[in-house]
Amino acid sequence: SAYVMFGSGGIYYSPATYYLVKDQQGNVVLQNTTARGVRVMSEEAASIMNRMLLAPVNGSSGTARSAKISGFDTFGKTGTTSNNKDRYFCGGTPYYVGAAWWGYADNKRLEYNSVNYATRAWTFVMKAAHKGLPSKKFKLSKNVVARQYCTVSGGFASSGCPTATGYYSRNSAMPICPVHGGGTMTKAFTALLADSSSFRTTTTKQSTTSSTTASTTSSSKTTKSTKSTKSTKATTTTKATTTTTQEAVG
């Protein structure tokens, strides 16, 4: 549910095990759709994180390109623990957010490392959950704009900079790159440029993020967070079954 805020403009919803249950006659047995969200970050910050998390799924060198749900904006981030003992994927669309874990209960090392099966499981479930839904895109805050930044210094790009596209608050105080002309070499730039490990970046059309999720087999609706558990080690839909999922959105 922590990723919900990146798709809902900074609003967090507490997860629930089920949000809609119907009996065989279609009568509502349980309904939990009136939860009120709480703002936990600004709309601008949430929009910027959203754009950053699109890169692993949509970027040309993204590690989760197979997670793209056709017809829907899709964001997400893969994760791997030390010695390849766990694989994770957490991501979302304008409709749902979900998380998947792949690993052994006794913490054994995974033998098949060329494929992130957590991503594969997440994608399988999410495709089923989105079946029949109209295409939808995330809405950015009007106060967030795309700007070119220097991939060496991280400052706003000048004419001589190698560049990539980043997303910033419209009133961002980010200084212009001092390396390629136009900007002032501040103490912060000096410290950062002295540490070469701080700028091992690649030029892509979108910024990336290194945050990962530690969630296991949980998923949430982007607008109203829910949570469910299955006996498998894959992600689950936001409802009890695929049938309930389609019934609820219909």
Coordinates of N, CA and C in Angstrom, one line a residue:
S1 N 0.8 -1.2 0.0 CA 0.0 0.0 0.0 C 0.9 1.3 0.0
A2 N 2.2 1.1 0.3 CA 3.0 2.3 0.3 C 3.1 3.0 -1.1
Y3 N 3.0 2.1 -2.1 CA 3.1 2.7 -3.5 C 1.8 3.4 -4.0
V4 N 0.7 3.2 -3.2 CA -0.5 3.8 -3.6 C -0.4 5.3 -3.8
M5 N 0.3 6.0 -2.9 CA 0.5 7.4 -3.0 C 1.1 7.9 -4.2
F6 N 1.9 7.1 -4.9 CA 2.5 7.5 -6.2 C 1.6 7.5 -7.3
G7 N 0.4 6.9 -7.2 CA -0.6 6.9 -8.2 C -1.8 7.7 -7.9
S8 N -1.9 8.1 -6.6 CA -3.1 8.8 -6.2 C -2.8 10.3 -5.9
G9 N -1.7 10.8 -6.3 CA -1.4 12.2 -6.1 C -1.0 12.5 -4.6
G10 N -0.4 11.5 -3.9 CA 0.1 11.8 -2.6 C -0.9 11.4 -1.5
I11 N -2.0 10.7 -1.8 CA -3.0 10.3 -0.8 C -2.8 8.8 -0.4
Y12 N -2.7 8.6 0.9 CA -2.6 7.2 1.3 C -3.9 6.6 1.9
Y13 N -4.2 5.4 1.5 CA -5.4 4.7 2.0 C -5.0 3.5 2.8
S14 N -5.5 3.3 4.0 CA -5.2 2.1 4.7 C -5.7 0.9 4.0
P15 N -5.0 -0.2 3.9 CA -5.4 -1.4 3.2 C -6.5 -2.2 4.0
A16 N -7.3 -2.9 3.3 CA -8.3 -3.8 3.9 C -8.2 -5.1 3.2
T17 N -8.6 -6.2 3.9 CA -8.5 -7.5 3.3 C -9.4 -7.6 2.1
Y18 N -10.7 -7.1 2.2 CA -11.6 -7.1 1.1 C -12.3 -5.8 1.1
Y19 N -12.7 -5.3 -0.1 CA -13.5 -4.1 -0.1 C -14.9 -4.4 -0.7
L20 N -15.1 -5.5 -1.4 CA -16.5 -5.8 -1.8 C -16.6 -7.3 -1.9
V21 N -17.7 -7.8 -1.3 CA -18.0 -9.3 -1.4 C -19.5 -9.4 -1.7
K22 N -19.8 -10.2 -2.7 CA -21.2 -10.5 -3.1 C -21.5 -11.9 -2.9
D23 N -22.8 -12.3 -2.7 CA -23.2 -13.7 -2.6 C -23.6 -14.1 -4.0
Q24 N -24.1 -15.3 -4.2 CA -24.4 -15.9 -5.5 C -25.6 -15.1 -6.2
Q25 N -26.4 -14.5 -5.4 CA -27.5 -13.7 -6.0 C -27.1 -12.3 -6.3
G26 N -25.9 -11.9 -6.1 CA -25.4 -10.6 -6.3 C -25.6 -9.6 -5.2
N27 N -26.1 -10.0 -4.1 CA -26.3 -9.1 -2.9 C -25.0 -8.8 -2.3
V28 N -24.8 -7.6 -1.8 CA -23.6 -7.2 -1.2 C -23.6 -7.7 0.2
V29 N -22.5 -8.5 0.5 CA -22.4 -9.1 1.9 C -21.4 -8.2 2.7
L30 N -20.4 -7.7 2.1 CA -19.4 -6.8 2.8 C -19.0 -5.8 1.8
Q31 N -18.9 -4.5 2.3 CA -18.5 -3.4 1.5 C -17.6 -2.5 2.3
N32 N -16.5 -2.2 1.7 CA -15.5 -1.4 2.4 C -14.9 -0.4 1.4
T33 N -15.8 0.5 0.9 CA -15.4 1.4 -0.2 C -15.5 2.9 0.2
T34 N -15.6 3.1 1.5 CA -15.8 4.5 1.9 C -14.6 5.0 2.7
A35 N -13.5 4.3 2.7 CA -12.3 4.8 3.4 C -11.8 6.1 2.9
R36 N -11.5 7.0 3.8 CA -11.0 8.3 3.5 C -9.4 8.3 3.5
G37 N -8.9 8.9 2.4 CA -7.4 8.9 2.3 C -6.9 10.0 3.2
V38 N -5.6 9.9 3.4 CA -4.8 10.9 4.2 C -3.7 11.4 3.3
R39 N -3.5 12.7 3.2 CA -2.4 13.2 2.4 C -1.1 13.0 3.2
V40 N -0.1 12.3 2.6 CA 1.1 12.0 3.3 C 2.3 12.6 2.5
M41 N 2.1 13.1 1.3 CA 3.1 13.9 0.6 C 2.4 14.8 -0.4
S42 N 3.2 15.8 -0.9 CA 2.6 16.8 -1.8 C 2.2 16.1 -3.1
E43 N 1.3 16.7 -3.8 CA 0.9 16.2 -5.1 C 2.1 16.3 -6.1
E44 N 2.9 17.3 -5.9 CA 4.1 17.5 -6.7 C 5.1 16.4 -6.5
A45 N 5.4 16.1 -5.3 CA 6.4 15.0 -5.0 C 5.9 13.7 -5.5
A46 N 4.6 13.4 -5.3 CA 4.0 12.2 -5.8 C 4.1 12.1 -7.3
S47 N 3.8 13.2 -8.0 CA 3.9 13.2 -9.5 C 5.3 12.9 -9.9
I48 N 6.3 13.5 -9.3 CA 7.7 13.3 -9.6 C 8.1 11.8 -9.4
M49 N 7.7 11.3 -8.3 CA 8.0 9.9 -8.0 C 7.3 9.0 -9.1
N50 N 6.1 9.3 -9.5 CA 5.4 8.6 -10.5 C 6.2 8.6 -11.8
R51 N 6.7 9.7 -12.2 CA 7.5 9.8 -13.5 C 8.7 9.0 -13.4
M52 N 9.4 9.0 -12.2 CA 10.6 8.2 -12.0 C 10.4 6.7 -12.1
L53 N 9.3 6.3 -11.5 CA 8.9 4.9 -11.5 C 8.4 4.4 -12.8
L54 N 8.1 5.2 -13.7 CA 7.7 4.8 -15.0 C 8.9 4.2 -15.8
A55 N 10.1 4.7 -15.5 CA 11.3 4.4 -16.3 C 11.6 2.9 -16.3
P56 N 11.6 2.2 -15.1 CA 11.9 0.8 -15.1 C 11.0 -0.1 -16.0
V57 N 9.8 0.4 -16.2 CA 8.8 -0.4 -17.0 C 8.8 0.1 -18.5
N58 N 9.0 1.4 -18.7 CA 8.8 2.0 -20.0 C 10.1 2.4 -20.7
G59 N 11.2 2.6 -19.9 CA 12.5 3.0 -20.5 C 13.1 1.9 -21.3
S60 N 13.9 2.3 -22.3 CA 14.6 1.4 -23.2 C 15.5 0.4 -22.5
S61 N 16.1 0.8 -21.4 CA 16.9 -0.1 -20.6 C 16.3 -0.5 -19.2
G62 N 15.0 -0.4 -19.1 CA 14.3 -0.7 -17.9 C 14.4 -2.1 -17.5
T63 N 14.5 -2.4 -16.2 CA 14.6 -3.8 -15.7 C 13.2 -4.5 -15.6
A64 N 12.1 -3.8 -15.9 CA 10.8 -4.4 -15.7 C 9.9 -4.1 -16.9
R65 N 10.5 -4.1 -18.1 CA 9.7 -3.8 -19.3 C 8.6 -4.8 -19.5
S66 N 8.8 -6.0 -19.1 CA 7.8 -7.0 -19.3 C 6.5 -6.8 -18.4
A67 N 6.6 -5.9 -17.5 CA 5.5 -5.6 -16.6 C 4.5 -4.6 -17.2
K68 N 4.8 -4.1 -18.3 CA 3.9 -3.1 -18.9 C 2.5 -3.7 -19.2
I69 N 1.5 -3.1 -18.7 CA 0.1 -3.5 -19.0 C -0.4 -2.7 -20.1
S70 N -0.7 -3.3 -21.3 CA -1.1 -2.6 -22.5 C -2.3 -1.8 -22.3
G71 N -2.3 -0.5 -22.7 CA -3.4 0.4 -22.6 C -3.4 1.2 -21.3
F72 N -2.5 0.9 -20.4 CA -2.5 1.6 -19.1 C -1.1 2.1 -18.8
D73 N -1.0 3.3 -18.2 CA 0.3 3.8 -17.7 C 0.7 2.8 -16.6
T74 N 1.9 2.3 -16.6 CA 2.4 1.3 -15.6 C 3.7 1.8 -15.0
F75 N 3.8 1.9 -13.7 CA 5.0 2.2 -13.1 C 5.4 1.0 -12.2
G76 N 6.7 0.9 -11.8 CA 7.1 -0.2 -10.9 C 8.6 -0.2 -10.7
K77 N 9.0 -1.1 -9.7 CA 10.4 -1.2 -9.4 C 10.7 -2.6 -9.0
T78 N 11.8 -3.2 -9.6 CA 12.2 -4.5 -9.2 C 13.1 -4.4 -7.9
G79 N 13.3 -5.6 -7.3 CA 14.2 -5.6 -6.1 C 14.8 -7.0 -6.0
T80 N 16.0 -7.0 -5.5 CA 16.8 -8.2 -5.2 C 17.5 -8.1 -3.9
T81 N 17.5 -9.1 -3.1 CA 18.2 -9.1 -1.8 C 19.6 -9.7 -2.1
S82 N 20.4 -9.6 -1.0 CA 21.8 -10.1 -1.1 C 21.8 -11.6 -1.5
N83 N 22.8 -12.0 -2.3 CA 23.0 -13.4 -2.7 C 21.8 -14.0 -3.4
N84 N 21.0 -13.1 -4.0 CA 19.9 -13.6 -4.8 C 18.9 -14.6 -4.1
K85 N 18.6 -14.2 -2.9 CA 17.7 -15.1 -2.1 C 16.2 -14.6 -2.2
D86 N 16.0 -13.5 -2.7 CA 14.6 -13.0 -2.9 C 14.6 -12.1 -4.1
R87 N 13.4 -12.1 -4.8 CA 13.2 -11.2 -5.9 C 11.8 -10.6 -5.7
Y88 N 11.8 -9.3 -5.9 CA 10.5 -8.5 -5.7 C 10.1 -7.7 -6.9
F89 N 8.9 -7.4 -7.0 CA 8.4 -6.4 -7.9 C 7.2 -5.7 -7.3
C90 N 7.2 -4.4 -7.3 CA 6.0 -3.6 -6.8 C 5.7 -2.6 -7.9
G91 N 4.5 -2.5 -8.3 CA 4.1 -1.5 -9.3 C 2.7 -1.2 -9.3
G92 N 2.3 -0.4 -10.3 CA 0.9 0.0 -10.3 C 0.4 0.7 -11.6
T93 N -0.9 0.8 -11.7 CA -1.5 1.5 -12.8 C -2.5 2.5 -12.2
P94 N -3.2 3.3 -13.0 CA -4.2 4.2 -12.5 C -5.3 3.5 -11.7
Y95 N -5.4 2.2 -11.9 CA -6.5 1.4 -11.2 C -6.0 0.7 -10.0
Y96 N -4.8 0.0 -10.1 CA -4.4 -0.8 -9.0 C -2.9 -0.7 -8.7
V97 N -2.5 -1.0 -7.5 CA -1.1 -1.2 -7.1 C -1.0 -2.6 -6.6
G98 N 0.1 -3.3 -6.9 CA 0.3 -4.6 -6.4 C 1.8 -4.9 -6.1
A99 N 2.1 -5.9 -5.3 CA 3.5 -6.3 -5.0 C 3.6 -7.8 -5.0
A100 N 4.7 -8.3 -5.5 CA 5.0 -9.7 -5.5 C 6.3 -10.1 -5.0
W101 N 6.4 -11.2 -4.4 CA 7.7 -11.7 -3.9 C 7.9 -13.1 -4.4
W102 N 9.2 -13.4 -4.7 CA 9.6 -14.7 -5.2 C 10.8 -15.2 -4.5
G103 N 10.6 -16.3 -3.8 CA 11.7 -16.9 -3.0 C 11.3 -18.1 -2.2
Y104 N 12.2 -18.6 -1.4 CA 12.0 -19.7 -0.5 C 11.7 -19.3 0.9
A105 N 10.8 -20.0 1.6 CA 10.5 -19.7 3.0 C 11.7 -19.9 3.9
D106 N 12.6 -20.9 3.5 CA 13.8 -21.1 4.3 C 15.0 -20.3 3.8
N107 N 14.8 -19.3 3.0 CA 15.8 -18.4 2.7 C 16.9 -19.0 1.8
K108 N 16.6 -20.0 1.0 CA 17.6 -20.6 0.1 C 17.9 -19.6 -1.1
R109 N 19.0 -19.8 -1.7 CA 19.4 -19.0 -2.8 C 18.6 -19.4 -4.0
L110 N 18.2 -18.5 -4.8 CA 17.5 -18.8 -6.1 C 18.4 -19.2 -7.1
E111 N 18.1 -20.3 -7.8 CA 19.0 -20.8 -8.9 C 18.8 -20.1 -10.2
Y112 N 17.6 -19.7 -10.5 CA 17.3 -19.1 -11.8 C 17.2 -17.6 -11.6
N113 N 18.3 -16.9 -12.0 CA 18.4 -15.5 -11.8 C 18.2 -14.7 -13.1
S114 N 18.1 -15.3 -14.2 CA 18.0 -14.6 -15.5 C 16.6 -14.0 -15.6
V115 N 15.6 -14.5 -14.9 CA 14.2 -14.0 -15.0 C 13.7 -13.6 -13.6
N116 N 13.1 -12.5 -13.5 CA 12.5 -12.1 -12.2 C 11.0 -12.6 -12.2
Y117 N 10.8 -13.8 -11.6 CA 9.5 -14.4 -11.6 C 8.5 -13.6 -10.7
A118 N 9.0 -12.7 -9.9 CA 8.1 -11.9 -9.1 C 7.4 -10.9 -10.1
T119 N 8.2 -10.4 -11.1 CA 7.6 -9.5 -12.1 C 6.7 -10.3 -13.0
R120 N 7.0 -11.5 -13.3 CA 6.2 -12.3 -14.2 C 4.8 -12.6 -13.5
A121 N 4.9 -12.9 -12.2 CA 3.6 -13.2 -11.5 C 2.8 -12.0 -11.3
W122 N 3.4 -10.9 -11.0 CA 2.7 -9.6 -10.9 C 2.0 -9.3 -12.2
T123 N 2.6 -9.4 -13.3 CA 2.1 -9.1 -14.6 C 0.9 -10.0 -15.0
F124 N 1.0 -11.3 -14.7 CA 0.0 -12.3 -14.9 C -1.3 -11.9 -14.2
V125 N -1.2 -11.5 -12.9 CA -2.4 -11.2 -12.2 C -2.9 -9.8 -12.6
M126 N -2.1 -8.9 -12.8 CA -2.5 -7.5 -13.2 C -3.2 -7.5 -14.5
K127 N -2.8 -8.3 -15.5 CA -3.5 -8.4 -16.8 C -4.9 -8.9 -16.6
A128 N -5.1 -9.9 -15.7 CA -6.4 -10.4 -15.5 C -7.3 -9.3 -14.8
A129 N -6.7 -8.6 -13.8 CA -7.4 -7.6 -13.1 C -7.9 -6.4 -13.9
H130 N -7.2 -6.1 -15.0 CA -7.5 -5.0 -15.9 C -8.3 -5.4 -17.1
K131 N -8.7 -6.6 -17.2 CA -9.4 -7.1 -18.3 C -10.8 -6.4 -18.4
G132 N -11.1 -5.7 -19.5 CA -12.4 -5.0 -19.6 C -12.4 -3.6 -19.1
L133 N -11.3 -3.2 -18.5 CA -11.3 -1.8 -18.0 C -10.9 -0.8 -19.1
P134 N -11.4 0.4 -19.1 CA -11.0 1.4 -20.1 C -9.6 1.8 -19.9
S135 N -8.9 2.2 -21.0 CA -7.5 2.6 -20.9 C -7.5 3.9 -20.0
K136 N -6.4 4.1 -19.3 CA -6.3 5.2 -18.4 C -4.8 5.6 -18.2
K137 N -4.6 6.9 -18.0 CA -3.2 7.4 -17.8 C -3.2 8.1 -16.4
F138 N -2.0 8.2 -15.8 CA -1.8 9.0 -14.6 C -1.9 10.5 -14.9
K139 N -2.4 11.2 -14.0 CA -2.5 12.7 -14.1 C -1.4 13.3 -13.3
L140 N -0.5 14.1 -13.9 CA 0.5 14.8 -13.3 C 0.0 16.1 -12.6
S141 N 0.6 16.5 -11.5 CA 0.3 17.8 -10.9 C 0.7 18.9 -11.9
K142 N -0.2 19.9 -12.0 CA 0.1 21.0 -12.9 C 1.3 21.8 -12.5
N143 N 1.8 21.6 -11.3 CA 3.0 22.3 -10.8 C 4.3 21.5 -11.1
V144 N 4.2 20.4 -11.8 CA 5.4 19.6 -12.2 C 5.6 19.8 -13.7
V145 N 6.9 20.0 -14.0 CA 7.3 20.2 -15.4 C 8.5 19.3 -15.8
A146 N 8.6 19.0 -17.0 CA 9.7 18.2 -17.5 C 10.8 19.2 -17.9
R147 N 12.1 18.9 -17.5 CA 13.2 19.8 -17.8 C 14.4 18.9 -18.1
Q148 N 15.3 19.4 -18.9 CA 16.6 18.7 -19.1 C 17.6 18.9 -18.0
Y149 N 18.3 17.9 -17.6 CA 19.3 18.0 -16.5 C 20.6 17.4 -17.1
C150 N 21.7 17.8 -16.5 CA 23.0 17.3 -16.9 C 23.3 16.0 -16.2
T151 N 23.6 15.0 -17.0 CA 23.9 13.7 -16.4 C 25.2 13.6 -15.7
V152 N 26.0 14.6 -15.7 CA 27.3 14.6 -15.0 C 27.1 15.3 -13.7
S153 N 26.6 16.5 -13.6 CA 26.5 17.2 -12.4 C 25.1 17.1 -11.7
G154 N 24.1 16.8 -12.4 CA 22.7 16.7 -11.9 C 22.0 18.0 -11.9
G155 N 22.7 19.1 -12.2 CA 22.0 20.4 -12.3 C 21.3 20.6 -13.6
F156 N 20.5 21.6 -13.7 CA 19.7 21.9 -14.9 C 20.8 22.1 -16.0
A157 N 20.4 21.6 -17.2 CA 21.4 21.5 -18.3 C 21.6 22.9 -18.9
S158 N 22.9 23.1 -19.3 CA 23.2 24.2 -20.2 C 23.5 23.7 -21.6
S159 N 23.9 24.5 -22.5 CA 23.9 24.1 -23.9 C 25.0 23.0 -24.1
G160 N 26.0 22.9 -23.3 CA 27.1 22.0 -23.5 C 27.0 20.7 -22.7
C161 N 25.8 20.5 -22.1 CA 25.7 19.3 -21.2 C 25.2 18.1 -21.9
P162 N 25.6 16.9 -21.5 CA 24.9 15.6 -21.9 C 23.7 15.6 -21.0
T163 N 22.5 15.3 -21.7 CA 21.3 15.5 -20.9 C 20.4 14.3 -20.9
A164 N 19.5 14.4 -19.9 CA 18.3 13.4 -19.8 C 17.2 14.3 -19.3
T165 N 16.0 13.7 -19.4 CA 14.8 14.4 -19.0 C 14.4 14.1 -17.5
G166 N 14.2 15.1 -16.7 CA 13.7 14.9 -15.3 C 12.5 15.7 -15.1
Y167 N 11.8 15.4 -14.0 CA 10.6 16.1 -13.6 C 10.8 16.9 -12.3
Y168 N 10.3 18.1 -12.3 CA 10.6 19.0 -11.2 C 9.4 19.9 -10.9
S169 N 9.4 20.4 -9.7 CA 8.4 21.4 -9.3 C 8.6 22.6 -10.2
R170 N 7.6 23.2 -10.6 CA 7.7 24.4 -11.5 C 8.6 25.5 -10.9
N171 N 8.6 25.6 -9.6 CA 9.4 26.6 -8.9 C 10.7 26.1 -8.3
S172 N 11.2 25.0 -8.9 CA 12.4 24.3 -8.3 C 13.6 25.3 -8.3
A173 N 14.4 25.2 -7.2 CA 15.5 26.0 -7.1 C 16.8 25.3 -7.5
M174 N 16.7 24.2 -8.2 CA 17.8 23.5 -8.7 C 18.7 24.4 -9.5
P175 N 20.0 24.5 -9.2 CA 20.9 25.4 -10.0 C 21.3 24.8 -11.3
I176 N 21.8 25.7 -12.2 CA 22.3 25.3 -13.5 C 23.6 24.6 -13.3
C177 N 23.9 23.6 -14.2 CA 25.2 22.9 -14.2 C 26.4 23.8 -14.2
P178 N 27.3 23.7 -13.3 CA 28.5 24.5 -13.3 C 29.7 23.9 -14.1
V179 N 29.5 22.6 -14.5 CA 30.6 21.9 -15.2 C 30.8 22.4 -16.6
H180 N 29.7 22.5 -17.3 CA 29.7 22.8 -18.8 C 29.4 24.3 -19.1
G181 N 29.4 25.1 -18.1 CA 29.2 26.5 -18.3 C 27.9 27.0 -17.9
G182 N 27.8 28.2 -17.3 CA 26.5 28.8 -17.0 C 26.1 28.8 -15.6
G183 N 26.6 27.8 -14.8 CA 26.3 27.7 -13.4 C 27.4 28.0 -12.5
T184 N 27.1 28.2 -11.2 CA 28.1 28.5 -10.2 C 28.5 27.3 -9.4
M185 N 29.7 27.0 -9.3 CA 30.2 25.9 -8.5 C 30.0 26.1 -7.0
T186 N 29.0 25.5 -6.5 CA 28.7 25.7 -5.1 C 29.4 24.6 -4.3
K187 N 29.3 24.7 -3.0 CA 29.9 23.7 -2.1 C 29.2 22.3 -2.4
A188 N 27.9 22.3 -2.6 CA 27.2 21.1 -2.8 C 27.7 20.4 -4.1
F189 N 27.8 21.2 -5.2 CA 28.3 20.6 -6.4 C 29.7 20.1 -6.3
T190 N 30.6 20.8 -5.5 CA 32.0 20.4 -5.3 C 32.0 19.1 -4.6
A191 N 31.2 18.9 -3.6 CA 31.2 17.7 -2.8 C 30.7 16.5 -3.6
L192 N 29.6 16.7 -4.4 CA 29.1 15.7 -5.1 C 30.0 15.2 -6.3
L193 N 30.6 16.2 -7.0 CA 31.4 15.9 -8.1 C 32.7 15.2 -7.6
A194 N 33.1 15.4 -6.4 CA 34.3 14.8 -5.9 C 34.1 13.3 -5.6
D195 N 32.9 12.9 -5.4 CA 32.5 11.5 -5.2 C 32.0 11.0 -6.5
S196 N 32.8 10.3 -7.2 CA 32.4 9.8 -8.5 C 31.3 8.8 -8.5
S197 N 31.1 8.1 -7.4 CA 30.1 7.1 -7.2 C 28.7 7.8 -7.2
S198 N 28.6 9.1 -6.9 CA 27.4 9.8 -6.9 C 26.8 10.0 -8.2
F199 N 27.6 9.9 -9.3 CA 27.1 10.2 -10.6 C 27.4 9.1 -11.6
R200 N 27.1 7.9 -11.3 CA 27.2 6.8 -12.2 C 25.9 6.6 -12.8
T201 N 25.5 7.5 -13.6 CA 24.1 7.5 -14.3 C 24.2 7.3 -15.7
T202 N 23.1 6.9 -16.3 CA 23.1 6.7 -17.8 C 22.0 7.6 -18.3
T203 N 22.2 8.0 -19.6 CA 21.3 8.9 -20.2 C 20.1 8.2 -20.7
T204 N 18.9 8.4 -20.1 CA 17.7 7.9 -20.5 C 16.7 9.0 -20.7
K205 N 15.5 8.7 -21.2 CA 14.5 9.7 -21.4 C 13.7 10.0 -20.2
Q206 N 13.9 9.2 -19.1 CA 13.2 9.4 -17.9 C 14.2 9.2 -16.7
S207 N 14.0 9.9 -15.6 CA 14.8 9.6 -14.4 C 14.4 8.3 -13.9
T208 N 15.3 7.7 -13.1 CA 15.1 6.4 -12.4 C 15.2 6.6 -10.9
T209 N 14.7 5.6 -10.2 CA 14.8 5.6 -8.8 C 15.3 4.2 -8.3
S210 N 16.0 4.2 -7.1 CA 16.5 2.9 -6.6 C 15.7 2.4 -5.5
S211 N 14.5 3.0 -5.2 CA 13.8 2.5 -4.1 C 13.2 1.1 -4.4
T212 N 13.0 0.3 -3.4 CA 12.4 -1.1 -3.6 C 11.3 -1.3 -2.6
T213 N 10.6 -2.3 -2.8 CA 9.5 -2.6 -1.8 C 9.8 -3.9 -1.1
A214 N 9.4 -4.0 0.2 CA 9.6 -5.2 0.9 C 8.2 -5.9 1.2
S215 N 7.2 -5.5 0.4 CA 5.9 -6.1 0.6 C 5.9 -7.5 0.0
T216 N 5.0 -8.3 0.6 CA 4.9 -9.7 0.1 C 3.4 -9.9 -0.2
T217 N 3.2 -10.4 -1.4 CA 1.9 -10.8 -1.9 C 0.7 -9.9 -1.4
S218 N 0.8 -8.6 -1.7 CA -0.2 -7.7 -1.4 C -0.5 -6.8 -2.6
S219 N -1.7 -6.3 -2.6 CA -2.0 -5.4 -3.7 C -3.1 -4.4 -3.2
S220 N -3.1 -3.3 -3.9 CA -4.0 -2.2 -3.4 C -4.6 -1.5 -4.6
K221 N -5.8 -1.0 -4.4 CA -6.5 -0.2 -5.5 C -5.9 1.2 -5.4
T222 N -5.5 1.8 -6.5 CA -4.9 3.1 -6.5 C -5.7 4.1 -5.7
T223 N -7.0 4.1 -5.9 CA -7.8 5.1 -5.2 C -8.3 4.7 -3.8
K224 N -8.5 3.4 -3.6 CA -8.9 2.9 -2.3 C -8.1 1.6 -2.0
S225 N -7.2 1.7 -1.1 CA -6.3 0.6 -0.9 C -6.9 -0.6 -0.3
T226 N -6.5 -1.8 -0.8 CA -7.0 -3.1 -0.2 C -5.9 -4.0 -0.1
K227 N -6.0 -5.1 0.5 CA -5.0 -6.1 0.6 C -5.6 -7.5 0.7
S228 N -5.0 -8.5 0.0 CA -5.4 -9.8 0.1 C -4.2 -10.8 0.1
T229 N -4.4 -12.0 0.5 CA -3.3 -13.0 0.6 C -3.7 -14.3 -0.1
K230 N -2.7 -14.9 -0.8 CA -2.9 -16.2 -1.4 C -1.9 -17.1 -0.8
S231 N -2.1 -18.4 -1.1 CA -1.2 -19.4 -0.6 C 0.1 -19.5 -1.5
T232 N 0.1 -18.9 -2.7 CA 1.3 -18.9 -3.5 C 2.2 -17.8 -3.2
K233 N 3.4 -17.8 -3.8 CA 4.3 -16.8 -3.5 C 4.3 -15.7 -4.7
A234 N 3.2 -15.4 -5.2 CA 3.0 -14.5 -6.2 C 2.1 -13.4 -5.7
T235 N 2.0 -12.3 -6.5 CA 1.1 -11.2 -6.1 C -0.4 -11.7 -6.2
T236 N -1.3 -11.0 -5.6 CA -2.7 -11.3 -5.7 C -3.5 -10.1 -6.1
T237 N -4.7 -10.3 -6.6 CA -5.5 -9.2 -7.0 C -6.0 -8.5 -5.8
T238 N -6.7 -7.3 -6.0 CA -7.2 -6.6 -4.9 C -8.5 -7.1 -4.4
K239 N -9.0 -8.2 -5.1 CA -10.2 -8.8 -4.6 C -9.9 -10.3 -4.3
A240 N -10.9 -11.0 -3.8 CA -10.6 -12.4 -3.4 C -10.3 -13.3 -4.6
T241 N -11.0 -13.1 -5.7 CA -10.8 -13.9 -6.9 C -10.9 -13.1 -8.1
T242 N -10.5 -13.6 -9.2 CA -10.6 -12.9 -10.5 C -12.1 -12.6 -10.8
T243 N -13.0 -13.6 -10.5 CA -14.4 -13.4 -10.7 C -14.9 -12.2 -9.9
T244 N -14.5 -12.1 -8.6 CA -14.9 -11.0 -7.8 C -14.4 -9.7 -8.4
T245 N -13.2 -9.7 -8.9 CA -12.6 -8.5 -9.4 C -13.4 -8.0 -10.6
Q246 N -13.8 -8.8 -11.5 CA -14.5 -8.3 -12.7 C -16.0 -7.9 -12.2
E247 N -16.5 -8.6 -11.3 CA -17.8 -8.3 -10.8 C -17.8 -7.0 -10.1
A248 N -16.8 -6.6 -9.4 CA -16.7 -5.4 -8.6 C -16.6 -4.2 -9.6
V249 N -15.7 -4.3 -10.6 CA -15.5 -3.2 -11.5 C -16.6 -3.0 -12.5
G250 N -17.4 -4.1 -12.7 CA -18.5 -4.0 -13.7 C -19.6 -3.3 -13.1

